[in-house]
Short mmCIF file of N, CA, C and O in Angstrom, two decimals:
data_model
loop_
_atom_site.label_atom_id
_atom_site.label_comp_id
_atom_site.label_asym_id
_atom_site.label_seq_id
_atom_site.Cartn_x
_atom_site.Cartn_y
_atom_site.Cartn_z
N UNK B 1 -41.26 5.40 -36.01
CA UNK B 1 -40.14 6.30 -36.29
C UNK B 1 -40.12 7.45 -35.29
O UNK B 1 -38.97 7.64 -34.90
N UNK B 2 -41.21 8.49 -34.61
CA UNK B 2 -41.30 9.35 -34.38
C UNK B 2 -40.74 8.45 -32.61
O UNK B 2 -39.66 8.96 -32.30
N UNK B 3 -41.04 7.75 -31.90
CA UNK B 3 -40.83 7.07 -31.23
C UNK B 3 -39.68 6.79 -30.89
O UNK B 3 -39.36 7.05 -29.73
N UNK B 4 -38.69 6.17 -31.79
CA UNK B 4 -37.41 6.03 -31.83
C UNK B 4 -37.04 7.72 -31.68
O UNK B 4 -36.80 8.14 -30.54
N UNK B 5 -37.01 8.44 -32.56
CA UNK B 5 -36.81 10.27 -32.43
C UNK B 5 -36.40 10.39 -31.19
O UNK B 5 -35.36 10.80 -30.68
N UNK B 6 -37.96 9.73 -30.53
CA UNK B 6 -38.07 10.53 -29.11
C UNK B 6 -37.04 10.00 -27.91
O UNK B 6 -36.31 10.54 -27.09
N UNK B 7 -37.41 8.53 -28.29
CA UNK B 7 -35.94 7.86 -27.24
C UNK B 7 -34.53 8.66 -27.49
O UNK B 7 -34.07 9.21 -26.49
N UNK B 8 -33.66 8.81 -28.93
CA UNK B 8 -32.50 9.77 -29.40
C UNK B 8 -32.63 10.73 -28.42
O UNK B 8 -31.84 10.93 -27.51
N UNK B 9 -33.70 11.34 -28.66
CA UNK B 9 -33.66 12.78 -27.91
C UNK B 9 -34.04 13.28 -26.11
O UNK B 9 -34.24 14.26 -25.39
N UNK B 10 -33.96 11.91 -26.13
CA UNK B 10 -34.28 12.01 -24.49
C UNK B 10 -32.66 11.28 -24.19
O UNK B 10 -32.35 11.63 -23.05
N UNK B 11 -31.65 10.49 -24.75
CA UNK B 11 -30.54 9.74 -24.40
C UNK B 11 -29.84 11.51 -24.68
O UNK B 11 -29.11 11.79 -23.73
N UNK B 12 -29.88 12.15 -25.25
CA UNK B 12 -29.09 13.64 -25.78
C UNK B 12 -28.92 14.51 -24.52
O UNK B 12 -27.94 15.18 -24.21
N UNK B 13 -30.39 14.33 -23.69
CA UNK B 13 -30.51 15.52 -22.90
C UNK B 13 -29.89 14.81 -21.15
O UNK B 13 -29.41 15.48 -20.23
N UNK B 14 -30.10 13.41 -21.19
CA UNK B 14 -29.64 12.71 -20.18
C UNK B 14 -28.27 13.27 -19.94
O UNK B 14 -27.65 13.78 -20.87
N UNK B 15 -27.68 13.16 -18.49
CA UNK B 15 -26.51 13.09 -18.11
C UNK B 15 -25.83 11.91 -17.89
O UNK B 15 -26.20 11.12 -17.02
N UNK B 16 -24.99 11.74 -18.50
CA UNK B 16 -24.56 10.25 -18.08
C UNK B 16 -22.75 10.46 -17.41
O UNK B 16 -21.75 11.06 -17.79
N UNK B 17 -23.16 9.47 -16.08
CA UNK B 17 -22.65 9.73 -14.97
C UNK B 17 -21.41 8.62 -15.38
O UNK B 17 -21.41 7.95 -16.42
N UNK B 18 -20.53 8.61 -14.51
CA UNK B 18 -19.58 7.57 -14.16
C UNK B 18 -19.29 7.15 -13.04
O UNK B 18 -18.78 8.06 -12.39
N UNK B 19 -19.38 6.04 -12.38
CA UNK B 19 -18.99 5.56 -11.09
C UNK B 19 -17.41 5.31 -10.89
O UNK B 19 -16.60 5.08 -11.79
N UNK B 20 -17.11 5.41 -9.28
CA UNK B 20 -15.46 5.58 -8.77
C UNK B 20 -15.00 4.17 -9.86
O UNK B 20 -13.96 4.28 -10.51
N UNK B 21 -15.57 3.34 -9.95
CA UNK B 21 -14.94 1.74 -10.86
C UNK B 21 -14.35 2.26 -12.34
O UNK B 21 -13.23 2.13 -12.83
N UNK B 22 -15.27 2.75 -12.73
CA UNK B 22 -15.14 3.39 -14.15
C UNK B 22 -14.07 4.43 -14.49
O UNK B 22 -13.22 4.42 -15.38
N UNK B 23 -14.40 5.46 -13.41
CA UNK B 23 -12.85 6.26 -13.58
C UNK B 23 -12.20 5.93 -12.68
O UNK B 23 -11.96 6.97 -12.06
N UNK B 24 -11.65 4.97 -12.11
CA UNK B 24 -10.73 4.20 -11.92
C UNK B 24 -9.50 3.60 -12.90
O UNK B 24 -8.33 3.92 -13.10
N UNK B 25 -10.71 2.18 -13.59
CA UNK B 25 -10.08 1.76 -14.99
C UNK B 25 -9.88 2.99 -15.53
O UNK B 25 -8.64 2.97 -15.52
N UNK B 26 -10.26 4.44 -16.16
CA UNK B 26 -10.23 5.19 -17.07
C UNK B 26 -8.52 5.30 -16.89
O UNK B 26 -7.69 5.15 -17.78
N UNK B 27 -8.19 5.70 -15.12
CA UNK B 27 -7.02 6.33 -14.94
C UNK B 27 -6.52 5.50 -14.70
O UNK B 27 -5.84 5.70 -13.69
N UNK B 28 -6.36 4.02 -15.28
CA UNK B 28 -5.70 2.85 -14.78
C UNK B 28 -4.78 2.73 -13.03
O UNK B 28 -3.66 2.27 -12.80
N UNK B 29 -5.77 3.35 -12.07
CA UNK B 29 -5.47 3.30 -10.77
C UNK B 29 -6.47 1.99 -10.03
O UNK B 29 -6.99 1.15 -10.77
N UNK B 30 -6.59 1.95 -9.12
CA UNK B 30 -7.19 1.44 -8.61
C UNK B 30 -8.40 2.22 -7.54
O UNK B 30 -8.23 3.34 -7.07
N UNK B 31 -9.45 1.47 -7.33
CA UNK B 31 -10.68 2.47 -6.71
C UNK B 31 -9.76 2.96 -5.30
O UNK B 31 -9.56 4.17 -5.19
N UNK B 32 -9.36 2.29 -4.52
CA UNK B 32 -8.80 3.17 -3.17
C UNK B 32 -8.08 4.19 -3.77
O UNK B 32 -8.46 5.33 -3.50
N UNK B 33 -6.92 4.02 -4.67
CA UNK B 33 -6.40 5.19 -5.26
C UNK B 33 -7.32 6.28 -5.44
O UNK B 33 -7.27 7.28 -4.72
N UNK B 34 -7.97 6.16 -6.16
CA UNK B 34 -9.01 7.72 -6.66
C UNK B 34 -9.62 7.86 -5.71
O UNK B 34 -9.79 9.06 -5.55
N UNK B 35 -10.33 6.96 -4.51
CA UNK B 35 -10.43 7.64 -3.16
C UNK B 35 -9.46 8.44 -2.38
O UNK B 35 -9.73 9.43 -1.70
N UNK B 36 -8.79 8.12 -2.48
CA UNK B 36 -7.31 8.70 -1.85
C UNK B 36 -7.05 9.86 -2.42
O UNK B 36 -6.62 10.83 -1.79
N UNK B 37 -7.35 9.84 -4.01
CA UNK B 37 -6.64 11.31 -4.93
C UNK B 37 -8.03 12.19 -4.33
O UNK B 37 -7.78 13.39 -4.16
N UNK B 38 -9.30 11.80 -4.02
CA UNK B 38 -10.62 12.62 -3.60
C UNK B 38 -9.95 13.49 -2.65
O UNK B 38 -9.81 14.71 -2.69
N UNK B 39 -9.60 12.68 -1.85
CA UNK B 39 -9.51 13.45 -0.30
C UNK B 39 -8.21 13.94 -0.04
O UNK B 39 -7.91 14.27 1.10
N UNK B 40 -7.33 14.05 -1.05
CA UNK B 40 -6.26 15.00 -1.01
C UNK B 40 -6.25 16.06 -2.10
O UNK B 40 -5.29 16.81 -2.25
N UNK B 41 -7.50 16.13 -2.97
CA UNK B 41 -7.66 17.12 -4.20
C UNK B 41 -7.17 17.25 -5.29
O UNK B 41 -7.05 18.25 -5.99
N UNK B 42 -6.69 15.58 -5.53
CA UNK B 42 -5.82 15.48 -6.88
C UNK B 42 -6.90 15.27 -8.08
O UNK B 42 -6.69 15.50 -9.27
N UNK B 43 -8.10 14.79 -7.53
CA UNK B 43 -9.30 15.05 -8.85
C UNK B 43 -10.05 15.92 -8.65
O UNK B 43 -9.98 16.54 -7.59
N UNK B 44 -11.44 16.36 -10.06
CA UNK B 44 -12.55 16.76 -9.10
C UNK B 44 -12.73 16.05 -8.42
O UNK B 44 -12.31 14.91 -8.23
N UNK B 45 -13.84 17.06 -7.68
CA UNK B 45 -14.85 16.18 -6.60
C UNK B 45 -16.17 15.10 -6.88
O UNK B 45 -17.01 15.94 -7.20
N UNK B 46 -16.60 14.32 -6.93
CA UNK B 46 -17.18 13.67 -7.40
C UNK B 46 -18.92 14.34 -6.89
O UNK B 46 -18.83 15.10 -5.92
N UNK B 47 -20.11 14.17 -7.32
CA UNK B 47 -20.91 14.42 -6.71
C UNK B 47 -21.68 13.60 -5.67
O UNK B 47 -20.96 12.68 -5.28
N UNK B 48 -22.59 13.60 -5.22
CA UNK B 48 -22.78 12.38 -3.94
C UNK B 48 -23.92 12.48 -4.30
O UNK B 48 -24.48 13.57 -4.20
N UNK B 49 -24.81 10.95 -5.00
CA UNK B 49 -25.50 10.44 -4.64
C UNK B 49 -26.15 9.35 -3.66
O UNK B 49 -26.06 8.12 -3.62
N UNK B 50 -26.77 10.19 -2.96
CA UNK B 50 -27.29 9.20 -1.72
C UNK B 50 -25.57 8.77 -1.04
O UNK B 50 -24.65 9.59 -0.98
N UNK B 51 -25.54 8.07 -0.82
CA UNK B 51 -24.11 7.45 -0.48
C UNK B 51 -22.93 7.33 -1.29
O UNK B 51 -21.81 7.27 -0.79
N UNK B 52 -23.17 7.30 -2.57
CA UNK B 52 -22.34 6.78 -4.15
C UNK B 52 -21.60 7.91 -4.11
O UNK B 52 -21.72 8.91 -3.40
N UNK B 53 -20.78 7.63 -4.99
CA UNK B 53 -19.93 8.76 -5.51
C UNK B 53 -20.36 8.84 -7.33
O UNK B 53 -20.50 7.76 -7.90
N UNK B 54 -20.53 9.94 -8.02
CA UNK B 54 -20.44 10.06 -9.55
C UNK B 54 -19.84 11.23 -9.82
O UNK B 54 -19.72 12.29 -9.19
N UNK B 55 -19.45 10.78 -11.06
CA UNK B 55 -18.41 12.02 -11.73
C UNK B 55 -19.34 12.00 -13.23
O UNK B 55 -19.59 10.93 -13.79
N UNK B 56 -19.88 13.51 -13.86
CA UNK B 56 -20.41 14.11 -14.93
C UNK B 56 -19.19 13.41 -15.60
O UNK B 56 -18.02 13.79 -15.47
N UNK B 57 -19.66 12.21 -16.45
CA UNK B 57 -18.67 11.91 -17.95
C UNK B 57 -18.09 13.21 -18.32
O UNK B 57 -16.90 13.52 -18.42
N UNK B 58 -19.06 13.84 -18.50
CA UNK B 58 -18.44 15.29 -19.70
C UNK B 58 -17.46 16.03 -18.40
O UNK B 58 -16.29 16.25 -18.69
N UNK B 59 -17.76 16.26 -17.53
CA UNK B 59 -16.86 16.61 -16.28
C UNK B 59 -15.57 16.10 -16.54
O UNK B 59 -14.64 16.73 -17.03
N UNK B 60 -15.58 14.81 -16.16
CA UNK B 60 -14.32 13.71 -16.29
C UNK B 60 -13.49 13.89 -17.34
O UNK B 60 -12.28 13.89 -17.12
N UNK B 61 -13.92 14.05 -18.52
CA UNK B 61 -13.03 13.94 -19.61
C UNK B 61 -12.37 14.87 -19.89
O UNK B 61 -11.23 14.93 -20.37
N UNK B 62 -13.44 16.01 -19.45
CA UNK B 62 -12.65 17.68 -19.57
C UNK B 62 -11.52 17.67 -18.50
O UNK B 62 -10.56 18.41 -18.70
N UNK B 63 -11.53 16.82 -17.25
CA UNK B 63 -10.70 17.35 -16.15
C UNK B 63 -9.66 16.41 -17.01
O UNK B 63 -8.55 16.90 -17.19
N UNK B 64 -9.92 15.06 -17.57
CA UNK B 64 -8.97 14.35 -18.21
C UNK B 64 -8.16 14.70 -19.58
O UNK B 64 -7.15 14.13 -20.00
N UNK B 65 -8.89 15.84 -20.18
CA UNK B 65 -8.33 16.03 -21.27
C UNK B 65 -7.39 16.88 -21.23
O UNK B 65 -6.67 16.93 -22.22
N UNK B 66 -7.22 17.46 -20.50
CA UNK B 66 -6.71 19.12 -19.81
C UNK B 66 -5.74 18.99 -18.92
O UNK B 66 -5.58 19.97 -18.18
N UNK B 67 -4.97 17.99 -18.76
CA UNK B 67 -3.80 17.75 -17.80
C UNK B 67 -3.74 17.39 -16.54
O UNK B 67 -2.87 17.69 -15.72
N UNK B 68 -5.17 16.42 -16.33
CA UNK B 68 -5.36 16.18 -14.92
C UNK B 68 -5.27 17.48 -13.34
O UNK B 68 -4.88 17.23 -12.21
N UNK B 69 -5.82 18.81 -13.92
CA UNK B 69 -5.48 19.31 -12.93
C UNK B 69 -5.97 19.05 -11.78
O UNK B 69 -6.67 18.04 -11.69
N UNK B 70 -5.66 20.10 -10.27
CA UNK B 70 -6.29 19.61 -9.06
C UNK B 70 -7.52 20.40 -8.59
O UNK B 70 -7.79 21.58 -8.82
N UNK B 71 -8.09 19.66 -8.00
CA UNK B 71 -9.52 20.11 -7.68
C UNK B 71 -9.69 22.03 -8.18
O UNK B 71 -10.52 22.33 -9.04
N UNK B 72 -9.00 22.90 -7.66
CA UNK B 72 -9.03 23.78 -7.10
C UNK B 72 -8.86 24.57 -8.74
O UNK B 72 -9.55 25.49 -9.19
N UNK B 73 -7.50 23.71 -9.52
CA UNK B 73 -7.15 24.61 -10.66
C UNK B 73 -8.20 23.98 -11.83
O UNK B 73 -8.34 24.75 -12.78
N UNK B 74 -9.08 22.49 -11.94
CA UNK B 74 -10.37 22.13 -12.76
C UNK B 74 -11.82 23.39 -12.43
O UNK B 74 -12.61 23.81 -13.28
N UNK B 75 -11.79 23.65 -11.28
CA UNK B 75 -12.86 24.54 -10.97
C UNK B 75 -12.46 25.96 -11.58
O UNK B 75 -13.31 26.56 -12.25
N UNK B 76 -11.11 26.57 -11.36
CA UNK B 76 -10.65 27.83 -12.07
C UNK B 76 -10.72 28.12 -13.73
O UNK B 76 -10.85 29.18 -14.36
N UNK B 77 -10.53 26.08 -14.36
CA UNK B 77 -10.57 26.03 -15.75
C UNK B 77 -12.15 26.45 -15.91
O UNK B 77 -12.60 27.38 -16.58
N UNK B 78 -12.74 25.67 -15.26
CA UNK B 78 -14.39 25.67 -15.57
C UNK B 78 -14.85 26.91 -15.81
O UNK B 78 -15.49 27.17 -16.83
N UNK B 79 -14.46 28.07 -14.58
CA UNK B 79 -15.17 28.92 -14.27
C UNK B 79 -14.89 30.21 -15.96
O UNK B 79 -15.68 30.97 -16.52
N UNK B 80 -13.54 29.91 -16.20
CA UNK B 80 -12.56 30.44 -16.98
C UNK B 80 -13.62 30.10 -18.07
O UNK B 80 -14.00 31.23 -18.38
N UNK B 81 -14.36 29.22 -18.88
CA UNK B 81 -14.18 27.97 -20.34
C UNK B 81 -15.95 29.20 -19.96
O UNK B 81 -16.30 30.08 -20.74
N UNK B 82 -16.59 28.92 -18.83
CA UNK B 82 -18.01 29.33 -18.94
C UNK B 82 -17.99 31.15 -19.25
O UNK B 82 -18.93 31.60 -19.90
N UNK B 83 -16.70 32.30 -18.66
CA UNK B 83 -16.57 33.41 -19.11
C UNK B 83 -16.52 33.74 -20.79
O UNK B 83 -16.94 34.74 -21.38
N UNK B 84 -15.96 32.71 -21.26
CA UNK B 84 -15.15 32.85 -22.24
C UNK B 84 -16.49 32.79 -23.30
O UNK B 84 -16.68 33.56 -24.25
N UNK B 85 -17.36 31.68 -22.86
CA UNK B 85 -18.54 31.45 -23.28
C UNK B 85 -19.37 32.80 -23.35
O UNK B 85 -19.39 33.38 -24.43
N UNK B 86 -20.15 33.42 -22.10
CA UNK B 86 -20.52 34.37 -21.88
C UNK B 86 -20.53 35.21 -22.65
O UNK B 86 -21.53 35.69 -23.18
N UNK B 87 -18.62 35.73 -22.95
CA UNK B 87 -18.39 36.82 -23.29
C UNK B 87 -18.26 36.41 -25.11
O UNK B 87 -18.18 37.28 -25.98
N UNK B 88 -18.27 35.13 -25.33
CA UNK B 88 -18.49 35.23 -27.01
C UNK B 88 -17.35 35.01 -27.72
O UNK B 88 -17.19 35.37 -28.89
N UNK B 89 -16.14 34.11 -26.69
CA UNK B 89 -14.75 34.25 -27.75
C UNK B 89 -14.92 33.08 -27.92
O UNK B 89 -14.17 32.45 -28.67
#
C-alpha cells in the first residue's frame, strides 16, 4: 500500500509534457501547421528538448482554455494569473 502511495505521489509532482503530434490532434491542425503557428507566434513557444519540441500540458490547456492567445499576449496572461497569485486575489 505505502508503495502504491508513493508511485501516486511521484505521477502528482511529474510534469507531463506534450509533443508537436499531440497538440496538433488537440487543435485538429496538422504538425506543419503548429510549426508554422511556432514561428509566426500564433502559439506558445514550445520548450526544446535536445532537438524535440514540448509543450507543459498544464501550459497548453491554459493557452487553450483562454482563447488561443499569441505568444506575446499567453506570456502577459501568465505573468498577470502569477501577480494575482502573489498578491492574494
Amino acid at each position: 500500500v505505502n508503495h502504491a502511495n508513493r508511485e501516486i505521489n511521484n505521477i502528482n509532482h511529474e510534469v507531463l509534457v506534450l509533443t508537436v503530434k499531440e497538440c496538433a490532434r488537440e487543435l485538429k491542425v496538422s504538425s506543419c501547421t503548429l510549426r508554422r503557428w511556432i514561428s509566426t507566434g500564433k502559439v506558445p513557444l514550445p520548450r526544446k528538448i535536445g532537438h524535440l519540441l514540448r509543450w507543459d500540458a498544464k501550459e497548453f490547456y491554459l493557452w487553450w482554455n483562454n482563447g488561443t492567445l499569441n505568444q506575446k499576449e499567453f506570456e502577459d496572461f501568465k505573468k498577470a494569473i502569477k501577480n494575482q497569485r502573489r498578491n492574494g486575489i
